[in-house]
mmCIF file of C-alpha atoms in Angstrom:
data_model
loop_
_atom_site.group_PDB
_atom_site.id
_atom_site.type_symbol
_atom_site.label_atom_id
_atom_site.label_comp_id
_atom_site.label_asym_id
_atom_site.label_seq_id
_atom_site.Cartn_x
_atom_site.Cartn_y
_atom_site.Cartn_z
ATOM 1 C CA MET N 242 -24.907 39.743 47.692
ATOM 2 C CA ARG N 243 -21.927 41.760 48.715
ATOM 3 C CA LYS N 244 -19.726 39.470 46.669
ATOM 4 C CA ILE N 245 -21.887 40.015 43.600
ATOM 5 C CA VAL N 246 -21.699 43.784 43.977
ATOM 6 C CA LEU N 247 -17.922 43.654 44.418
ATOM 7 C CA GLY N 248 -17.487 41.545 41.300
ATOM 8 C CA LEU N 249 -19.597 43.889 39.222
ATOM 9 C CA SER N 250 -17.511 46.824 40.446
ATOM 10 C CA VAL N 251 -14.257 45.127 39.466
ATOM 11 C CA LEU N 252 -15.676 44.271 36.047
ATOM 12 C CA ALA N 253 -16.766 47.886 35.502
ATOM 13 C CA LEU N 254 -13.315 49.188 36.398
ATOM 14 C CA THR N 255 -11.658 46.691 34.049
ATOM 15 C CA LEU N 256 -13.911 47.633 31.169
ATOM 16 C CA GLY N 257 -13.337 51.340 31.878
ATOM 17 C CA SER N 258 -9.552 50.883 31.871
ATOM 18 C CA CYS N 259 -9.617 49.078 28.535
ATOM 19 C CA GLY N 260 -11.625 51.920 26.977
ATOM 20 C CA THR N 261 -9.193 54.527 28.218
ATOM 21 C CA LYS N 262 -6.180 52.681 26.768
ATOM 22 C CA GLN N 263 -7.908 52.500 23.420
ATOM 23 C CA LYS N 264 -8.636 56.212 23.456
ATOM 24 C CA ILE N 265 -5.015 56.965 24.372
ATOM 25 C CA ALA N 266 -3.791 54.780 21.511
ATOM 26 C CA ASP N 267 -6.182 56.492 19.125
ATOM 27 C CA LEU N 268 -4.993 59.899 20.292
ATOM 28 C CA GLU N 269 -1.335 58.930 19.916
ATOM 29 C CA ALA N 270 -1.978 57.676 16.406
ATOM 30 C CA LYS N 271 -3.822 60.867 15.570
ATOM 31 C CA ASN N 272 -1.004 62.935 17.113
ATOM 32 C CA LYS N 273 1.601 61.108 14.981
ATOM 33 C CA GLU N 274 -0.478 61.714 11.874
ATOM 34 C CA VAL N 275 -0.729 65.410 12.712
ATOM 35 C CA GLN N 276 3.018 65.596 13.446
ATOM 36 C CA ASP N 277 3.851 63.954 10.102
ATOM 37 C CA LEU N 278 1.569 66.395 8.345
ATOM 38 C CA LEU N 279 3.237 69.271 10.189
ATOM 39 C CA ASN N 280 6.693 68.042 9.160
ATOM 40 C CA THR N 281 5.581 67.762 5.548
ATOM 41 C CA CYS N 282 4.168 71.271 5.629
ATOM 42 C CA THR N 283 7.395 72.587 7.182
ATOM 43 C CA ILE N 284 9.484 71.004 4.420
ATOM 44 C CA LYS N 285 7.225 72.452 1.739
ATOM 45 C CA LEU N 286 7.333 75.836 3.423
ATOM 46 C CA ASN N 287 11.136 75.824 3.527
ATOM 47 C CA SER N 288 11.282 74.745 -0.117
ATOM 48 C CA SER N 289 8.863 77.489 -1.113
ATOM 49 C CA GLU N 290 10.925 80.041 0.779
ATOM 50 C CA ALA N 291 14.091 78.937 -1.049
ATOM 51 C CA GLU N 292 12.284 79.167 -4.377
ATOM 52 C CA ARG N 293 11.008 82.608 -3.453
ATOM 53 C CA LYS N 294 14.543 83.824 -2.676
ATOM 54 C CA ALA N 295 15.839 82.331 -5.925
ATOM 55 C CA LEU N 296 13.096 84.045 -7.895
ATOM 56 C CA LEU N 297 13.832 87.336 -6.153
ATOM 57 C CA GLY N 298 17.498 86.913 -7.104
ATOM 58 C CA GLN N 299 16.522 86.293 -10.722
ATOM 59 C CA VAL N 300 14.297 89.346 -10.696
ATOM 60 C CA ASP N 301 17.163 91.482 -9.376
ATOM 61 C CA HIS N 302 19.506 90.009 -12.022
ATOM 62 C CA LEU N 303 16.977 90.751 -14.773
ATOM 63 C CA LYS N 304 16.545 94.289 -13.486
ATOM 64 C CA LYS N 305 20.344 94.801 -13.569
ATOM 65 C CA ASN N 306 20.609 93.313 -17.064
ATOM 66 C CA THR N 307 17.809 95.532 -18.244
ATOM 67 C CA SER N 308 19.556 98.575 -16.810
ATOM 68 C CA ASP N 309 22.862 97.518 -18.380
ATOM 69 C CA LEU N 310 21.203 96.976 -21.744
ATOM 70 C CA ILE N 311 19.633 100.400 -21.590
ATOM 71 C CA ASN N 312 23.028 101.934 -20.800
ATOM 72 C CA ASN N 313 24.711 99.902 -23.560
ATOM 73 C CA VAL N 314 22.133 101.020 -26.082
ATOM 74 C CA GLY N 315 22.981 104.576 -25.189
ATOM 75 C CA ASN N 316 26.695 103.900 -25.437
ATOM 76 C CA LEU N 317 26.277 102.083 -28.736
ATOM 77 C CA THR N 318 24.361 105.003 -30.085
ATOM 78 C CA MET N 319 27.242 107.306 -29.196
ATOM 79 C CA LEU N 320 29.820 104.867 -30.543
ATOM 80 C CA SER N 321 27.906 104.372 -33.745
ATOM 81 C CA SER N 322 27.816 108.084 -34.278
ATOM 82 C CA LYS N 323 31.564 108.419 -33.742
ATOM 83 C CA GLY N 324 32.274 105.219 -35.646
ATOM 84 C CA ALA N 325 30.364 106.477 -38.649
ATOM 85 C CA ASP N 326 32.552 109.564 -38.702
ATOM 86 C CA ASN N 327 35.789 107.542 -38.506
ATOM 87 C CA LEU N 328 34.803 104.481 -40.546
ATOM 88 C CA GLU N 329 36.046 105.829 -43.852
ATOM 89 C CA LYS N 330 39.376 106.860 -42.334
ATOM 90 C CA SER N 331 39.772 103.447 -40.668
ATOM 91 C CA LEU N 332 39.091 101.599 -43.897
ATOM 92 C CA GLU N 333 41.606 103.760 -45.715
ATOM 93 C CA SER N 334 44.205 103.075 -43.019
ATOM 94 C CA LEU N 335 43.567 99.329 -43.282
ATOM 95 C CA LYS N 336 44.060 99.473 -47.031
ATOM 96 C CA GLU N 337 47.392 101.205 -46.565
ATOM 97 C CA LYS N 338 48.531 98.652 -43.986
ATOM 98 C CA ASP N 339 47.437 95.784 -46.254
ATOM 99 C CA LEU N 340 49.503 97.299 -49.042
ATOM 100 C CA LYS N 341 52.562 97.603 -46.792
ATOM 101 C CA ILE N 342 52.138 94.032 -45.550
ATOM 102 C CA SER N 343 51.880 92.880 -49.143
ATOM 103 C CA ARG N 344 55.120 94.712 -49.984
ATOM 104 C CA LEU N 345 56.808 93.127 -46.976
ATOM 105 C CA GLN N 346 55.648 89.673 -48.043
ATOM 106 C CA ASP N 347 56.936 90.366 -51.544
ATOM 107 C CA ALA N 348 60.335 91.267 -50.100
ATOM 108 C CA ILE N 349 60.443 88.009 -48.137
ATOM 109 C CA SER N 350 59.273 86.019 -51.161
ATOM 110 C CA LYS N 351 61.961 87.656 -53.291
ATOM 111 C CA LYS N 352 64.609 86.679 -50.746
ATOM 112 C CA ASP N 353 63.276 83.102 -50.661
ATOM 113 C CA SER N 354 63.182 82.837 -54.466
ATOM 114 C CA VAL N 355 66.772 84.084 -54.742
ATOM 115 C CA THR N 356 67.856 81.561 -52.121
ATOM 116 C CA LEU N 357 66.029 78.779 -53.974
ATOM 117 C CA ALA N 358 67.850 79.705 -57.175
ATOM 118 C CA LEU N 359 71.130 79.523 -55.261
ATOM 119 C CA VAL N 360 70.280 76.051 -53.975
ATOM 120 C CA LYS N 361 69.696 74.850 -57.526
ATOM 121 C CA SER N 362 72.955 76.419 -58.666
ATOM 122 C CA VAL N 363 74.925 74.693 -55.903
ATOM 123 C CA LYS N 364 73.439 71.301 -56.664
ATOM 124 C CA LYS N 365 74.080 71.754 -60.377
ATOM 125 C CA GLU N 366 77.507 73.367 -60.239
ATOM 126 C CA VAL N 367 79.139 71.664 -57.297
ATOM 127 C CA GLY N 368 77.831 68.153 -57.863
ATOM 128 C CA PHE N 369 80.109 66.849 -55.118
ATOM 129 C CA ASP N 370 80.565 63.104 -55.188
ATOM 130 C CA ASP N 371 82.895 62.805 -52.232
ATOM 131 C CA PRO N 372 82.160 61.327 -48.781
ATOM 132 C CA ASP N 373 84.267 64.109 -47.246
ATOM 133 C CA ILE N 374 81.933 66.786 -48.628
ATOM 134 C CA GLU N 375 78.317 67.288 -47.594
ATOM 135 C CA VAL N 376 75.844 69.763 -49.039
ATOM 136 C CA ASN N 377 72.750 70.492 -46.968
ATOM 137 C CA VAL N 378 69.959 73.001 -47.308
ATOM 138 C CA GLU N 379 68.231 74.212 -44.154
ATOM 139 C CA LYS N 380 65.551 76.925 -44.214
ATOM 140 C CA GLY N 381 66.736 78.156 -47.589
ATOM 141 C CA VAL N 382 70.399 78.450 -46.574
ATOM 142 C CA VAL N 383 73.088 76.318 -48.220
ATOM 143 C CA PHE N 384 75.656 74.602 -45.981
ATOM 144 C CA ILE N 385 78.744 73.014 -47.537
ATOM 145 C CA SER N 386 80.657 70.960 -44.974
ATOM 146 C CA ILE N 387 84.175 69.816 -45.920
ATOM 147 C CA ALA N 388 86.213 67.398 -43.806
ATOM 148 C CA ASP N 389 89.472 68.915 -42.617
ATOM 149 C CA LYS N 390 91.493 65.961 -43.901
ATOM 150 C CA LEU N 391 90.518 67.110 -47.400
ATOM 151 C CA LEU N 392 91.575 70.701 -46.703
ATOM 152 C CA PHE N 393 94.495 70.573 -44.287
ATOM 153 C CA LYS N 394 97.226 68.395 -42.930
ATOM 154 C CA THR N 395 96.981 67.392 -39.285
ATOM 155 C CA ALA N 396 97.423 70.363 -36.932
ATOM 156 C CA SER N 397 97.991 72.654 -39.933
ATOM 157 C CA TYR N 398 96.076 75.525 -41.471
ATOM 158 C CA GLN N 399 97.706 75.446 -44.927
ATOM 159 C CA VAL N 400 95.072 74.645 -47.594
ATOM 160 C CA ASN N 401 95.814 71.600 -49.808
ATOM 161 C CA ASP N 402 95.913 71.960 -53.590
ATOM 162 C CA LYS N 403 93.217 69.292 -53.875
ATOM 163 C CA ALA N 404 90.906 71.390 -51.777
ATOM 164 C CA LYS N 405 91.353 74.425 -54.013
ATOM 165 C CA ALA N 406 89.474 72.656 -56.827
ATOM 166 C CA VAL N 407 86.481 72.341 -54.518
ATOM 167 C CA LEU N 408 86.798 75.932 -53.345
ATOM 168 C CA ALA N 409 86.958 77.094 -56.967
ATOM 169 C CA LYS N 410 83.463 75.681 -57.566
ATOM 170 C CA VAL N 411 82.164 77.458 -54.493
ATOM 171 C CA ALA N 412 83.808 80.710 -55.611
ATOM 172 C CA LYS N 413 82.192 80.430 -59.063
ATOM 173 C CA ILE N 414 78.748 80.235 -57.479
ATOM 174 C CA ALA N 415 79.505 83.140 -55.132
ATOM 175 C CA LYS N 416 80.635 85.337 -58.017
ATOM 176 C CA SER N 417 77.300 84.790 -59.739
ATOM 177 C CA LYS N 418 75.510 85.909 -56.559
ATOM 178 C CA PRO N 419 77.138 89.212 -55.522
ATOM 179 C CA ASP N 420 74.304 89.885 -53.065
ATOM 180 C CA PHE N 421 75.228 86.774 -51.111
ATOM 181 C CA GLU N 422 77.846 86.247 -48.435
ATOM 182 C CA LEU N 423 80.077 83.274 -47.711
ATOM 183 C CA MET N 424 80.682 82.574 -44.051
ATOM 184 C CA VAL N 425 83.582 80.188 -43.521
ATOM 185 C CA GLU N 426 83.422 78.382 -40.164
ATOM 186 C CA GLY N 427 86.272 76.338 -38.731
ATOM 187 C CA HIS N 428 85.396 73.419 -36.396
ATOM 188 C CA THR N 429 87.629 71.080 -34.362
ATOM 189 C CA ASP N 430 87.200 68.026 -32.186
ATOM 190 C CA ASN N 431 87.651 68.225 -28.408
ATOM 191 C CA VAL N 432 91.293 67.085 -28.315
ATOM 192 C CA PRO N 433 93.446 69.952 -26.985
ATOM 193 C CA ILE N 434 95.875 71.220 -29.589
ATOM 194 C CA LYS N 435 99.564 70.629 -28.763
ATOM 195 C CA SER N 436 101.521 73.054 -30.863
ATOM 196 C CA THR N 437 103.499 76.231 -30.461
ATOM 197 C CA MET N 438 101.610 77.585 -33.480
ATOM 198 C CA PHE N 439 98.181 77.556 -31.796
ATOM 199 C CA GLU N 440 97.111 78.575 -28.350
ATOM 200 C CA ASP N 441 94.035 76.319 -28.358
ATOM 201 C CA ASN N 442 91.287 74.900 -30.589
ATOM 202 C CA TRP N 443 89.743 78.336 -30.887
ATOM 203 C CA ASP N 444 92.943 79.557 -32.457
ATOM 204 C CA LEU N 445 93.190 76.571 -34.816
ATOM 205 C CA SER N 446 89.587 76.880 -36.023
ATOM 206 C CA VAL N 447 89.900 80.615 -36.698
ATOM 207 C CA LYS N 448 93.208 80.296 -38.576
ATOM 208 C CA ARG N 449 91.808 77.533 -40.764
ATOM 209 C CA ALA N 450 88.788 79.700 -41.591
ATOM 210 C CA THR N 451 90.961 82.703 -42.464
ATOM 211 C CA SER N 452 93.229 80.502 -44.609
ATOM 212 C CA ILE N 453 90.269 79.450 -46.743
ATOM 213 C CA VAL N 454 89.019 83.048 -46.938
ATOM 214 C CA ARG N 455 92.447 84.134 -48.235
ATOM 215 C CA VAL N 456 92.362 81.437 -50.924
ATOM 216 C CA LEU N 457 88.878 82.540 -52.010
ATOM 217 C CA GLN N 458 89.976 86.161 -52.137
ATOM 218 C CA ASN N 459 93.589 86.071 -53.343
ATOM 219 C CA GLU N 460 93.657 83.005 -55.576
ATOM 220 C CA LEU N 461 90.064 82.665 -56.737
ATOM 221 C CA GLY N 462 89.218 86.359 -57.045
ATOM 222 C CA LEU N 463 86.224 86.521 -54.751
ATOM 223 C CA ASP N 464 85.145 89.955 -53.502
ATOM 224 C CA PRO N 465 86.327 90.181 -49.865
ATOM 225 C CA LYS N 466 83.134 92.096 -49.030
ATOM 226 C CA GLN N 467 81.290 88.813 -49.516
ATOM 227 C CA LEU N 468 83.492 86.907 -47.093
ATOM 228 C CA VAL N 469 83.188 86.250 -43.371
ATOM 229 C CA ALA N 470 85.663 84.147 -41.360
ATOM 230 C CA ALA N 471 84.633 82.526 -38.083
ATOM 231 C CA GLY N 472 86.019 79.926 -35.684
ATOM 232 C CA ARG N 473 83.722 77.654 -33.681
ATOM 233 C CA GLY N 474 86.420 75.663 -31.929
ATOM 234 C CA GLU N 475 85.166 72.373 -30.484
ATOM 235 C CA TYR N 476 81.841 73.716 -29.269
ATOM 236 C CA GLN N 477 79.462 72.795 -32.098
ATOM 237 C CA PRO N 478 80.185 69.116 -32.769
ATOM 238 C CA LEU N 479 78.099 67.108 -35.208
ATOM 239 C CA VAL N 480 78.379 64.002 -33.018
ATOM 240 C CA GLU N 481 79.841 63.045 -29.667
ATOM 241 C CA ASN N 482 83.650 62.985 -29.581
ATOM 242 C CA ASP N 483 83.630 59.401 -28.302
ATOM 243 C CA SER N 484 85.469 57.636 -31.138
ATOM 244 C CA ALA N 485 88.143 58.302 -33.747
ATOM 245 C CA ASP N 486 85.547 58.337 -36.564
ATOM 246 C CA ASN N 487 83.323 60.785 -34.730
ATOM 247 C CA LYS N 488 86.229 63.080 -33.954
ATOM 248 C CA SER N 489 87.124 63.010 -37.635
ATOM 249 C CA ARG N 490 83.564 64.066 -38.527
ATOM 250 C CA ASN N 491 83.742 66.969 -36.105
ATOM 251 C CA ARG N 492 86.985 68.270 -37.599
ATOM 252 C CA ARG N 493 85.506 70.144 -40.517
ATOM 253 C CA THR N 494 85.125 73.479 -42.262
ATOM 254 C CA ARG N 495 81.646 74.685 -43.080
ATOM 255 C CA ILE N 496 80.900 77.232 -45.809
ATOM 256 C CA ILE N 497 77.521 78.938 -45.502
ATOM 257 C CA LEU N 498 76.027 80.707 -48.522
ATOM 258 C CA MET N 499 73.392 83.219 -47.480
ATOM 259 C CA PRO N 500 71.850 86.533 -48.496
ATOM 260 C CA LYS N 501 73.620 89.574 -47.124
ATOM 261 C CA ILE N 502 71.819 89.861 -43.827
ATOM 262 C CA ASP N 503 72.378 93.605 -43.415
ATOM 263 C CA GLN N 504 70.807 94.392 -46.792
ATOM 264 C CA PHE N 505 67.848 92.115 -46.193
ATOM 265 C CA TYR N 506 67.138 93.501 -42.739
ATOM 266 C CA ASP N 507 67.540 97.069 -43.980
ATOM 267 C CA MET N 508 64.806 96.342 -46.482
ATOM 268 C CA ILE N 509 62.581 94.736 -43.830
ATOM 269 C CA GLU N 510 63.234 97.556 -41.368
ATOM 270 C CA LYS N 511 62.280 100.148 -43.977
ATOM 271 C CA GLU N 512 58.986 98.390 -44.644
ATOM 272 C CA MET N 513 58.265 98.067 -40.917
ATOM 273 C CA LYS N 514 58.821 101.811 -40.424
ATOM 274 C CA GLU N 515 56.429 102.517 -43.273
ATOM 275 C CA MET N 516 53.801 100.329 -41.612
ATOM 276 C CA LYS N 517 53.993 102.358 -38.401
ATOM 277 C CA LYS N 518 53.222 105.637 -40.130
#
């Protein structure tokens, strides 16, 4: 009998323990579910708080914009009132400036048209058919480049008679354009000059330029006020001085036909001063 009672007691305890474990498991599951729900709510709460702050920021921004717009409306009202008073004067001033700009453009166009006519005259009159003479036009300015072997003897600045025929054609064009200048530029190669007549290539290039200027003035009757003599020495070569042919190309005299710069800029300066009034 005692054994039966003991067995029933053990069975009751076992059954009771199994029930408790099940309840604990159920509670843990329920606790996890509640915790997950709490986490979800926390996330949503944080998100809502961020949205609330963003909306508050937008509200503040809209308030500021509204205030600025109100102020701008007031300012625009004042400006419109002043602008209405000055509008007629401003339009009149713009018309005057447009007129001055138009006159300035006309002056430039006149200079360009005169230069274009000169280009045509050079091509028609000169008609050079000689490999030692090149005629180029750059930005409306005429450049006539003549090889020094056509103009001078080696290490000399005396102009050849053959060259004078070429210079006579240039002088004829210059005489027909009294408002133009002729700049004569002497150029050398980079070989140092060895002569008691010249100190260096600067000296040689300048003396060759002045020799041509004297021929244009004294023998061909060109107005000396149109003439400019300049020496460039060896410092503006056409090509590298790395061969005999290239050195020969660099030894040249260049005649530049161009409008009288002082007269042109005086005209431009006058127009610019008028525009500032």
